[in-house]
Amino acid sequence: MVDVSSMVDRPESARPGPPAAAGRRVLPAPSDFLGIPHVQLLDPADRRARSAPALRSTVRRLTSGEFARAGFITYVFAAGGLLANLVTGVMTARLLGPEGRGIVVALASGVQLCGFVFAAGVAQSLAYFAVREPPLAARLLGGWAIALAPFALLGVACAELLLPLIFAGEPSAVAIGRWFALAVVLIVALELSYGVLLARNDYLGFNLVRLGQPTLTALGYVLLWSLGAFTVAGALASLAVATAIVAAFGIARGGRRLGIARPDLGLVRRSLWFGVRAQGSTVAASVNARLDVAVLPAFASAGAVGLYSVATNVSLIVYQLASTFAAIVLPVAASDTAERSRRKVLIGTLGTIAVCGALGAVLAIAGEPLLGLVYGAQFRAAIDPLRLLVPGAVLFAAASVVASGLAGAGRPFTATFGYGVGAIVMVGGLALFVPAGGTTAAAIVSSVSYAVVFLALLGAYRRVAQAAVGGGVSPLEPAAESASARTRTPAHGRPR
């Protein structure tokens, strides 16, 4: 756990550095926007007076705690997962061609979407309630295990009904989809495994499961290719087997620690309602991330949309990287006092901006040759919209961390408001500026929309965080906070 109390709880006279001179202007810290008291930033002369050792000491405090280590591990594993997904994407494109890749992507995406929807937010709900009410964790798991069985069957039925609509006139794809639709059950089980692992703060196990699915899928692809049996059905079977293995591993590992008992129906209802609301914000984030590509065909040519879609996919790599880290922020924020949770959300947000900003800079600088290498020379022209999208994508990635902070404070649905504001800005901006500005205007509008989402969520979190400590912005007294931290009693109140 990151201990930053020495940076914020000491009186001004005890802080390092010279006191502010009379009449000298004192600048507020940026973190004050979150209502988190921080070391005051003085004018440039005073800042230069602060010693380098003090700065190094501050950096060590921020990076040496359990939360920082968990974040570092999560980003490393998430990068590995993105690399494995790149391998599977390239193999399906080169070995199956456009048509085969299209069937694989459509079936895999459709089944994963059905599984995610009918999982009813089990990952977020278990992660929240198990750390807020530990004695009831085993009964909560028992309730979810029973509730998810009919949900999973409904998800399979939904996938089966959608197949003829998605693949009208393609009987071979429908035939493959009939058996692959059963994988909805595996996706629901995978979401359950995420929740079970996060419920016990098993971040290593969570990251192993997240990395394991794409890695095992890629290994299955390589095995099928070496045997000369790489087909559409084989690729989907490899994905299903990989999902089954990691879901079983995650449930076994987390369930052994969490335990399972007779369900409490009242608790199940409360946790189910929380999960549905938390899932709503996640769906809203996904819709907002793809809304520009969905709306753009009404204003631009197919060729322009093709280039822009590639730029969007590449820019959102930073969001996909951060979304895995955001998942661990929820239980971390829910398990501590309100004051310490605010600090952790702040550290997570700033860390996300730093990591994703560095990756975004690499994409902006080296993106053109990379686009040509991965997608082909004709897609090098996508570099212009990519560079315009990157700044907003970095803030959109940070917004996912703030949204998890809101869920950890018991306000999962509040994040949906921020994403809704961003969607309004995006649709209105595209309608106004794209007819004259083309994909350049679309990229600028999207980037601004992502920034609006970040600012809206940040404002919402500030209000929620301040209310959690009685409407003020002052920290808890050090002695009181220490006692609260020892008892691990959250100070957020009941979820709403």
Coordinates of C-alpha atoms in Angstrom, one line a residue:
M1 CA 0.0 0.0 0.0
V2 CA 1.3 3.4 -0.9
D3 CA 1.9 5.6 2.2
V4 CA 1.6 9.2 1.3
S5 CA 0.5 10.4 4.7
S6 CA 3.9 12.0 5.3
M7 CA 3.3 14.2 2.3
V8 CA -0.2 15.4 3.1
D9 CA -0.8 15.1 6.9
R10 CA 2.1 17.2 8.2
P11 CA 1.5 20.9 9.0
E12 CA 3.1 23.5 6.8
S13 CA 5.8 24.2 9.3
A14 CA 6.9 20.6 9.3
R15 CA 7.2 20.2 5.5
P16 CA 10.6 20.4 3.8
G17 CA 11.7 23.5 2.0
P18 CA 11.7 27.1 3.0
P19 CA 8.5 28.9 4.1
A20 CA 6.7 31.2 1.7
A21 CA 7.9 34.7 2.0
A22 CA 5.5 37.5 2.9
G23 CA 3.5 38.6 -0.1
R24 CA 4.7 35.8 -2.3
R25 CA 2.0 34.1 -4.3
V26 CA 1.2 30.5 -3.5
L27 CA -0.2 28.3 -6.3
P28 CA -2.7 25.5 -5.5
A29 CA -1.7 22.0 -6.3
P30 CA -3.5 20.4 -9.3
S31 CA -4.6 17.6 -7.0
D32 CA -6.8 20.0 -5.0
F33 CA -9.4 19.6 -7.8
L34 CA -10.0 16.1 -6.4
G35 CA -10.3 17.6 -2.9
I36 CA -7.1 16.0 -1.8
P37 CA -4.8 18.3 0.2
H38 CA -1.3 18.2 -1.2
V39 CA 2.0 19.9 -0.6
Q40 CA 1.5 23.5 -1.9
L41 CA 3.3 24.5 -5.0
L42 CA 5.1 27.8 -4.5
D43 CA 6.3 30.1 -7.1
P44 CA 9.3 29.1 -9.4
A45 CA 12.0 30.6 -7.1
D46 CA 10.7 28.5 -4.1
R47 CA 10.3 25.4 -6.2
R48 CA 13.9 25.6 -7.4
A49 CA 15.0 25.9 -3.7
R50 CA 13.6 22.4 -3.0
S51 CA 16.3 19.8 -3.0
A52 CA 16.7 16.9 -5.4
P53 CA 16.8 14.4 -2.6
A54 CA 13.4 15.5 -1.4
L55 CA 12.0 14.9 -4.9
R56 CA 13.6 11.5 -5.1
S57 CA 12.1 10.6 -1.7
T58 CA 8.6 11.6 -2.9
V59 CA 9.0 9.4 -6.0
R60 CA 10.1 6.5 -3.9
R61 CA 7.0 6.8 -1.6
L62 CA 4.7 6.8 -4.6
T63 CA 6.3 3.8 -6.3
S64 CA 7.2 1.5 -3.4
G65 CA 3.8 0.5 -2.0
E66 CA 1.7 -2.5 -2.7
F67 CA -0.7 -0.6 -5.0
A68 CA 2.1 0.7 -7.1
R69 CA 3.6 -2.7 -7.5
A70 CA 0.3 -4.2 -8.4
G71 CA -0.2 -1.5 -11.0
F72 CA 3.3 -2.1 -12.5
I73 CA 2.6 -5.8 -12.7
T74 CA -0.8 -5.2 -14.3
Y75 CA 0.6 -2.9 -17.0
V76 CA 3.3 -5.4 -17.8
F77 CA 0.8 -8.3 -18.1
A78 CA -1.6 -6.1 -20.1
A79 CA 1.1 -5.3 -22.6
G80 CA 1.8 -9.0 -22.9
G81 CA -1.9 -9.6 -23.6
L82 CA -1.9 -6.9 -26.3
L83 CA 1.1 -8.6 -28.0
A84 CA -0.6 -12.0 -27.9
N85 CA -3.7 -10.4 -29.5
L86 CA -1.6 -8.9 -32.2
V87 CA -0.2 -12.3 -33.0
T88 CA -3.6 -13.9 -33.3
G89 CA -4.9 -11.0 -35.3
V90 CA -2.0 -11.2 -37.8
M91 CA -2.3 -15.0 -38.1
T92 CA -6.1 -14.9 -38.8
A93 CA -5.6 -12.2 -41.4
R94 CA -2.7 -13.9 -43.2
L95 CA -3.9 -17.5 -43.0
L96 CA -7.6 -17.2 -43.3
G97 CA -7.9 -14.1 -45.5
P98 CA -10.4 -11.3 -45.2
E99 CA -13.5 -13.5 -45.3
G100 CA -12.2 -16.1 -42.8
R101 CA -10.9 -13.4 -40.5
G102 CA -14.2 -11.6 -40.7
I103 CA -16.1 -14.7 -39.6
V104 CA -13.7 -15.4 -36.7
V105 CA -13.9 -11.8 -35.5
A106 CA -17.7 -11.5 -35.8
L107 CA -18.4 -14.8 -34.0
A108 CA -15.8 -14.2 -31.3
S109 CA -17.0 -10.6 -30.7
G110 CA -20.7 -11.6 -30.7
V111 CA -20.2 -14.4 -28.2
Q112 CA -18.0 -12.3 -25.9
L113 CA -20.5 -9.5 -26.0
C114 CA -23.4 -11.9 -25.1
G115 CA -21.3 -13.4 -22.3
F116 CA -20.3 -10.0 -20.9
V117 CA -23.9 -8.7 -20.9
F118 CA -25.3 -11.8 -19.2
A119 CA -22.6 -11.9 -16.6
A120 CA -24.4 -9.0 -15.1
G121 CA -21.3 -7.2 -13.8
V122 CA -20.3 -10.1 -11.5
A123 CA -16.6 -9.1 -11.6
Q124 CA -17.3 -5.6 -10.3
S125 CA -19.9 -6.6 -7.8
L126 CA -17.8 -9.4 -6.2
A127 CA -14.8 -7.1 -6.1
Y128 CA -16.8 -4.4 -4.3
F129 CA -18.9 -6.4 -1.8
A130 CA -16.3 -9.0 -0.8
V131 CA -13.9 -6.2 0.4
R132 CA -16.7 -4.1 1.9
E133 CA -18.4 -7.0 3.7
P134 CA -15.7 -9.8 4.1
P135 CA -17.7 -12.1 6.4
L136 CA -20.4 -12.4 3.7
A137 CA -18.1 -13.1 0.8
A138 CA -18.6 -16.9 0.8
R139 CA -22.4 -16.4 0.8
L140 CA -22.1 -13.8 -1.9
L141 CA -20.1 -16.3 -4.1
G142 CA -22.7 -19.0 -3.5
G143 CA -25.5 -16.6 -4.6
W144 CA -23.7 -15.5 -7.7
A145 CA -22.9 -19.1 -8.7
I146 CA -26.6 -19.9 -8.6
A147 CA -27.8 -16.7 -10.3
L148 CA -25.3 -16.9 -13.2
A149 CA -26.5 -20.4 -14.4
P150 CA -29.8 -19.2 -15.9
F151 CA -28.1 -16.0 -17.1
A152 CA -25.6 -18.0 -19.0
L153 CA -28.3 -20.1 -20.6
L154 CA -30.1 -16.9 -21.7
G155 CA -26.9 -15.7 -23.2
V156 CA -26.5 -18.8 -25.3
A157 CA -30.1 -18.5 -26.5
C158 CA -29.5 -14.9 -27.4
A159 CA -26.4 -15.7 -29.4
E160 CA -28.3 -18.5 -31.2
L161 CA -31.1 -16.1 -32.2
L162 CA -28.6 -13.5 -33.5
L163 CA -26.7 -15.9 -35.7
P164 CA -29.1 -15.9 -38.7
L165 CA -29.4 -12.1 -38.5
I166 CA -25.6 -11.5 -38.5
F167 CA -24.7 -14.1 -41.1
A168 CA -27.7 -13.9 -43.4
G169 CA -26.8 -15.9 -46.6
E170 CA -23.7 -17.5 -45.0
P171 CA -24.9 -21.0 -43.9
S172 CA -21.3 -22.2 -43.2
A173 CA -20.7 -19.4 -40.7
V174 CA -24.1 -20.1 -39.0
A175 CA -23.3 -23.8 -38.7
I176 CA -20.0 -23.0 -37.0
G177 CA -21.7 -20.4 -34.8
R178 CA -24.3 -22.9 -33.6
W179 CA -21.8 -24.8 -31.5
F180 CA -19.5 -21.8 -30.7
A181 CA -22.5 -20.0 -29.1
L182 CA -22.1 -22.4 -26.2
A183 CA -18.9 -20.5 -25.4
V184 CA -21.1 -17.8 -23.8
V185 CA -21.1 -20.0 -20.7
L186 CA -17.3 -19.9 -20.7
I187 CA -17.3 -16.1 -21.0
V188 CA -19.7 -15.8 -18.0
A189 CA -17.4 -18.2 -16.1
L190 CA -14.4 -16.0 -17.0
E191 CA -16.1 -12.9 -15.6
L192 CA -16.9 -14.8 -12.4
S193 CA -13.2 -15.8 -12.1
Y194 CA -12.2 -12.1 -12.4
G195 CA -14.5 -11.2 -9.6
V196 CA -13.4 -14.1 -7.4
L197 CA -9.7 -13.1 -7.8
L198 CA -10.3 -9.4 -7.3
A199 CA -12.4 -10.1 -4.2
R200 CA -9.4 -11.4 -2.4
N201 CA -7.0 -8.8 -3.9
D202 CA -5.2 -11.6 -5.8
Y203 CA -3.8 -9.3 -8.5
L204 CA -1.2 -11.8 -9.7
G205 CA -3.9 -14.4 -10.3
F206 CA -6.1 -11.9 -12.0
N207 CA -3.3 -10.9 -14.3
L208 CA -2.4 -14.5 -15.0
V209 CA -6.0 -15.1 -16.2
R210 CA -6.1 -11.9 -18.3
L211 CA -2.8 -12.8 -20.0
G212 CA -3.5 -16.5 -20.1
Q213 CA -6.5 -16.4 -22.5
P214 CA -4.9 -14.6 -25.4
T215 CA -1.5 -16.4 -24.9
L216 CA -3.0 -19.9 -24.9
T217 CA -5.2 -18.9 -27.9
A218 CA -2.0 -17.8 -29.7
L219 CA -0.3 -21.0 -28.8
G220 CA -3.3 -23.0 -30.1
Y221 CA -3.1 -21.0 -33.4
V222 CA 0.6 -21.9 -33.8
L223 CA -0.1 -25.5 -33.0
L224 CA -2.9 -25.7 -35.6
W225 CA -0.8 -23.9 -38.2
S226 CA 2.1 -26.3 -37.7
L227 CA -0.3 -29.2 -38.2
G228 CA -1.8 -27.7 -41.3
A229 CA -5.2 -27.6 -39.6
F230 CA -5.7 -23.8 -39.1
T231 CA -9.3 -23.2 -40.1
V232 CA -12.1 -20.9 -38.9
A233 CA -13.5 -23.7 -36.8
G234 CA -10.1 -24.5 -35.4
A235 CA -9.3 -20.9 -34.5
L236 CA -12.6 -20.6 -32.6
A237 CA -12.1 -23.9 -30.9
S238 CA -8.7 -22.7 -29.7
L239 CA -10.2 -19.6 -28.2
A240 CA -12.9 -21.7 -26.5
V241 CA -10.4 -24.1 -25.0
A242 CA -8.1 -21.3 -23.8
T243 CA -11.1 -19.6 -22.1
A244 CA -12.2 -22.8 -20.4
I245 CA -8.7 -23.4 -19.0
V246 CA -8.1 -19.9 -17.6
A247 CA -11.7 -19.6 -16.2
A248 CA -11.3 -22.9 -14.4
F249 CA -7.9 -21.9 -13.1
G250 CA -9.2 -18.5 -11.8
I251 CA -12.3 -19.9 -10.2
A252 CA -10.3 -22.7 -8.5
R253 CA -7.6 -20.3 -7.3
G254 CA -9.9 -17.6 -6.1
G255 CA -12.7 -19.8 -4.8
R256 CA -10.3 -21.7 -2.6
R257 CA -9.5 -18.5 -0.8
L258 CA -12.9 -17.0 -0.8
G259 CA -15.0 -20.0 0.1
I260 CA -18.6 -20.7 -0.8
A261 CA -21.7 -21.0 1.4
R262 CA -25.5 -20.9 1.3
P263 CA -26.5 -17.7 -0.5
D264 CA -28.1 -14.7 1.2
L265 CA -30.9 -13.6 -1.1
G266 CA -30.9 -10.0 0.2
L267 CA -27.2 -9.7 -0.4
V268 CA -27.5 -11.2 -3.8
R269 CA -30.2 -8.7 -4.8
R270 CA -28.0 -5.8 -3.6
S271 CA -24.9 -7.1 -5.3
L272 CA -26.8 -7.9 -8.6
W273 CA -28.2 -4.3 -8.7
F274 CA -24.7 -2.9 -8.1
G275 CA -23.2 -5.2 -10.9
V276 CA -25.8 -4.2 -13.4
R277 CA -25.1 -0.5 -12.8
A278 CA -21.4 -1.0 -12.9
Q279 CA -21.7 -2.9 -16.1
G280 CA -23.7 -0.1 -17.5
S281 CA -20.8 2.3 -17.2
T282 CA -18.5 -0.2 -18.8
V283 CA -20.8 -0.6 -21.8
A284 CA -21.2 3.2 -22.0
A285 CA -17.4 3.5 -22.2
S286 CA -17.2 0.9 -25.0
V287 CA -19.9 2.6 -26.9
N288 CA -18.2 6.0 -26.5
A289 CA -14.9 4.5 -27.7
R290 CA -16.4 3.3 -31.0
L291 CA -19.1 5.9 -31.5
D292 CA -17.1 8.0 -34.0
V293 CA -16.5 5.0 -36.3
A294 CA -20.2 4.1 -36.2
V295 CA -21.4 7.6 -37.0
L296 CA -18.6 8.6 -39.5
P297 CA -20.0 6.6 -42.5
A298 CA -22.9 9.0 -42.7
F299 CA -20.5 11.9 -43.4
A300 CA -17.4 10.4 -45.1
S301 CA -16.5 7.9 -47.9
A302 CA -15.8 4.3 -47.3
G303 CA -12.1 4.7 -47.9
A304 CA -11.8 7.6 -45.4
V305 CA -13.7 5.5 -42.9
G306 CA -11.3 2.6 -43.4
L307 CA -8.3 4.7 -42.7
Y308 CA -9.9 6.4 -39.8
S309 CA -11.0 3.1 -38.2
V310 CA -7.3 1.9 -38.3
A311 CA -6.2 5.1 -36.6
T312 CA -8.9 4.7 -33.9
N313 CA -8.0 1.0 -33.3
V314 CA -4.3 1.9 -32.8
S315 CA -5.0 5.0 -30.6
L316 CA -7.3 3.0 -28.3
I317 CA -4.4 0.6 -27.5
V318 CA -3.7 3.0 -24.6
Y319 CA -7.3 2.6 -23.4
Q320 CA -7.2 -1.2 -23.6
L321 CA -3.9 -1.1 -21.6
A322 CA -5.4 1.1 -18.9
S323 CA -8.7 -0.8 -18.6
T324 CA -7.0 -3.8 -17.1
F325 CA -5.4 -1.6 -14.5
A326 CA -8.7 0.1 -13.8
A327 CA -10.2 -3.2 -12.8
I328 CA -7.9 -3.5 -9.8
V329 CA -8.6 0.1 -8.8
L330 CA -12.2 -0.8 -7.8
P331 CA -11.4 -3.2 -4.9
V332 CA -8.4 -1.1 -3.8
A333 CA -10.6 2.0 -3.6
A334 CA -13.5 0.1 -1.9
S335 CA -11.3 -1.6 0.8
D336 CA -9.8 1.5 2.4
T337 CA -10.9 4.7 4.1
A338 CA -12.3 7.4 2.0
E339 CA -9.3 9.6 2.4
R340 CA -6.7 7.0 1.5
S341 CA -8.9 5.8 -1.3
R342 CA -8.8 9.3 -2.8
R343 CA -5.1 9.3 -2.7
K344 CA -4.9 5.9 -4.4
V345 CA -7.3 6.9 -7.2
L346 CA -5.2 10.1 -7.7
I347 CA -2.0 8.1 -7.9
G348 CA -3.6 5.6 -10.3
T349 CA -4.9 8.4 -12.5
L350 CA -1.6 10.2 -12.7
G351 CA 0.3 7.0 -13.3
T352 CA -2.1 6.0 -16.1
I353 CA -1.5 9.4 -17.7
A354 CA 2.2 8.9 -17.5
V355 CA 2.3 5.4 -18.8
C356 CA -0.3 5.9 -21.5
G357 CA 1.2 9.3 -22.4
A358 CA 4.6 7.7 -23.0
L359 CA 3.0 5.0 -25.2
G360 CA 1.0 7.6 -27.0
A361 CA 4.1 9.6 -27.8
V362 CA 5.7 6.5 -29.3
L363 CA 2.6 5.9 -31.5
A364 CA 2.6 9.5 -32.6
I365 CA 6.4 9.5 -33.5
A366 CA 6.8 6.0 -34.9
G367 CA 3.2 5.3 -35.9
E368 CA 3.6 5.8 -39.7
P369 CA 6.2 3.0 -40.3
L370 CA 4.3 0.8 -37.9
L371 CA 1.1 1.3 -39.7
G372 CA 2.8 0.3 -43.0
L373 CA 4.4 -2.7 -41.4
V374 CA 1.3 -4.1 -39.8
Y375 CA -1.6 -3.0 -42.1
G376 CA 0.2 -2.3 -45.4
A377 CA 1.6 0.7 -47.2
Q378 CA -1.8 2.1 -48.1
F379 CA -2.6 2.6 -44.4
R380 CA 0.4 4.9 -43.7
A381 CA -1.9 7.8 -44.4
A382 CA -3.8 7.0 -41.2
I383 CA -1.0 8.7 -39.2
D384 CA -2.6 12.2 -39.4
P385 CA -5.8 11.2 -37.6
L386 CA -3.9 8.9 -35.3
R387 CA -1.7 11.8 -34.0
L388 CA -4.9 13.9 -33.4
L389 CA -6.6 11.0 -31.5
V390 CA -3.7 10.1 -29.2
P391 CA -4.0 13.0 -26.7
G392 CA -7.7 12.3 -26.2
A393 CA -7.2 8.6 -26.0
V394 CA -4.7 9.1 -23.1
L395 CA -7.3 11.1 -21.2
F396 CA -9.9 8.5 -22.0
A397 CA -7.7 5.8 -20.6
A398 CA -7.3 7.9 -17.4
A399 CA -11.1 8.3 -17.3
S400 CA -11.4 4.5 -16.9
V401 CA -9.4 4.7 -13.6
V402 CA -11.6 7.5 -12.3
A403 CA -14.7 5.5 -13.2
S404 CA -13.4 2.6 -11.2
G405 CA -12.8 5.0 -8.3
L406 CA -16.5 6.0 -8.5
A407 CA -17.5 2.4 -8.4
G408 CA -15.2 1.8 -5.4
A409 CA -17.0 4.7 -3.7
G410 CA -20.3 2.9 -4.2
R411 CA -21.5 5.1 -7.1
P412 CA -21.0 2.8 -10.2
F413 CA -23.7 4.4 -12.3
T414 CA -22.4 8.0 -11.9
A415 CA -19.7 7.2 -14.4
T416 CA -22.3 6.7 -17.1
F417 CA -23.2 10.4 -16.9
G418 CA -19.6 11.4 -17.9
Y419 CA -19.6 9.0 -20.9
G420 CA -23.1 10.3 -21.9
V421 CA -21.8 13.9 -21.9
G422 CA -18.9 12.7 -24.1
A423 CA -21.3 11.0 -26.5
I424 CA -23.4 14.1 -26.9
V425 CA -20.3 16.2 -27.7
M426 CA -19.1 13.6 -30.2
V427 CA -22.3 13.2 -32.1
G428 CA -22.9 17.0 -32.2
G429 CA -19.3 17.7 -33.2
L430 CA -19.3 15.1 -36.0
A431 CA -22.5 16.4 -37.5
L432 CA -21.3 20.0 -37.4
F433 CA -17.6 19.7 -38.5
V434 CA -17.1 16.4 -40.4
P435 CA -19.0 17.4 -43.7
A436 CA -16.4 20.2 -44.2
G437 CA -13.4 18.9 -42.3
G438 CA -13.5 15.2 -43.1
T439 CA -11.5 12.7 -41.0
T440 CA -9.3 15.5 -39.6
A441 CA -12.3 17.1 -38.0
A442 CA -13.6 13.7 -36.8
A443 CA -10.3 13.0 -35.1
I444 CA -10.3 16.4 -33.4
V445 CA -13.9 16.1 -32.3
S446 CA -13.3 12.6 -30.9
S447 CA -10.2 13.7 -29.0
V448 CA -12.1 16.6 -27.5
S449 CA -15.0 14.2 -26.6
Y450 CA -12.6 11.9 -24.8
A451 CA -11.2 14.9 -22.9
V452 CA -14.7 15.9 -21.9
V453 CA -15.4 12.4 -20.5
F454 CA -12.3 12.6 -18.4
L455 CA -13.2 16.1 -17.0
A456 CA -16.8 15.1 -16.4
L457 CA -15.8 12.0 -14.5
L458 CA -13.1 13.9 -12.6
G459 CA -15.7 16.5 -11.5
A460 CA -18.1 13.7 -10.4
Y461 CA -15.4 11.9 -8.4
R462 CA -14.4 15.1 -6.7
R463 CA -18.0 15.6 -5.5
V464 CA -18.4 12.0 -4.4
A465 CA -15.0 12.0 -2.6
Q466 CA -15.7 15.2 -0.7
A467 CA -19.1 13.9 0.4
A468 CA -17.5 10.7 1.7
V469 CA -15.7 12.7 4.3
G470 CA -18.6 14.9 5.3
G471 CA -18.5 17.4 2.5
G472 CA -15.1 18.9 3.3
V473 CA -11.8 18.8 1.6
S474 CA -9.7 18.5 4.7
P475 CA -8.1 15.1 5.4
L476 CA -8.9 13.0 8.4
E477 CA -6.9 13.6 11.5
P478 CA -3.8 11.4 11.3
A479 CA -4.6 9.6 14.5
A480 CA -8.2 9.0 13.5
E481 CA -7.2 7.9 10.0
S482 CA -4.6 5.4 11.3
A483 CA -7.2 3.8 13.6
S484 CA -9.7 3.6 10.7
A485 CA -7.0 2.1 8.5
R486 CA -6.1 -0.5 11.1
T487 CA -9.7 -1.7 11.4
R488 CA -10.0 -1.6 7.5
T489 CA -13.4 0.1 7.8
P490 CA -14.3 1.8 4.6
A491 CA -15.7 5.3 4.9
H492 CA -17.6 5.6 1.7
G493 CA -21.1 4.6 3.0
R494 CA -23.6 2.3 1.3
P495 CA -23.7 2.1 -2.5
R496 CA -26.2 4.2 -4.3

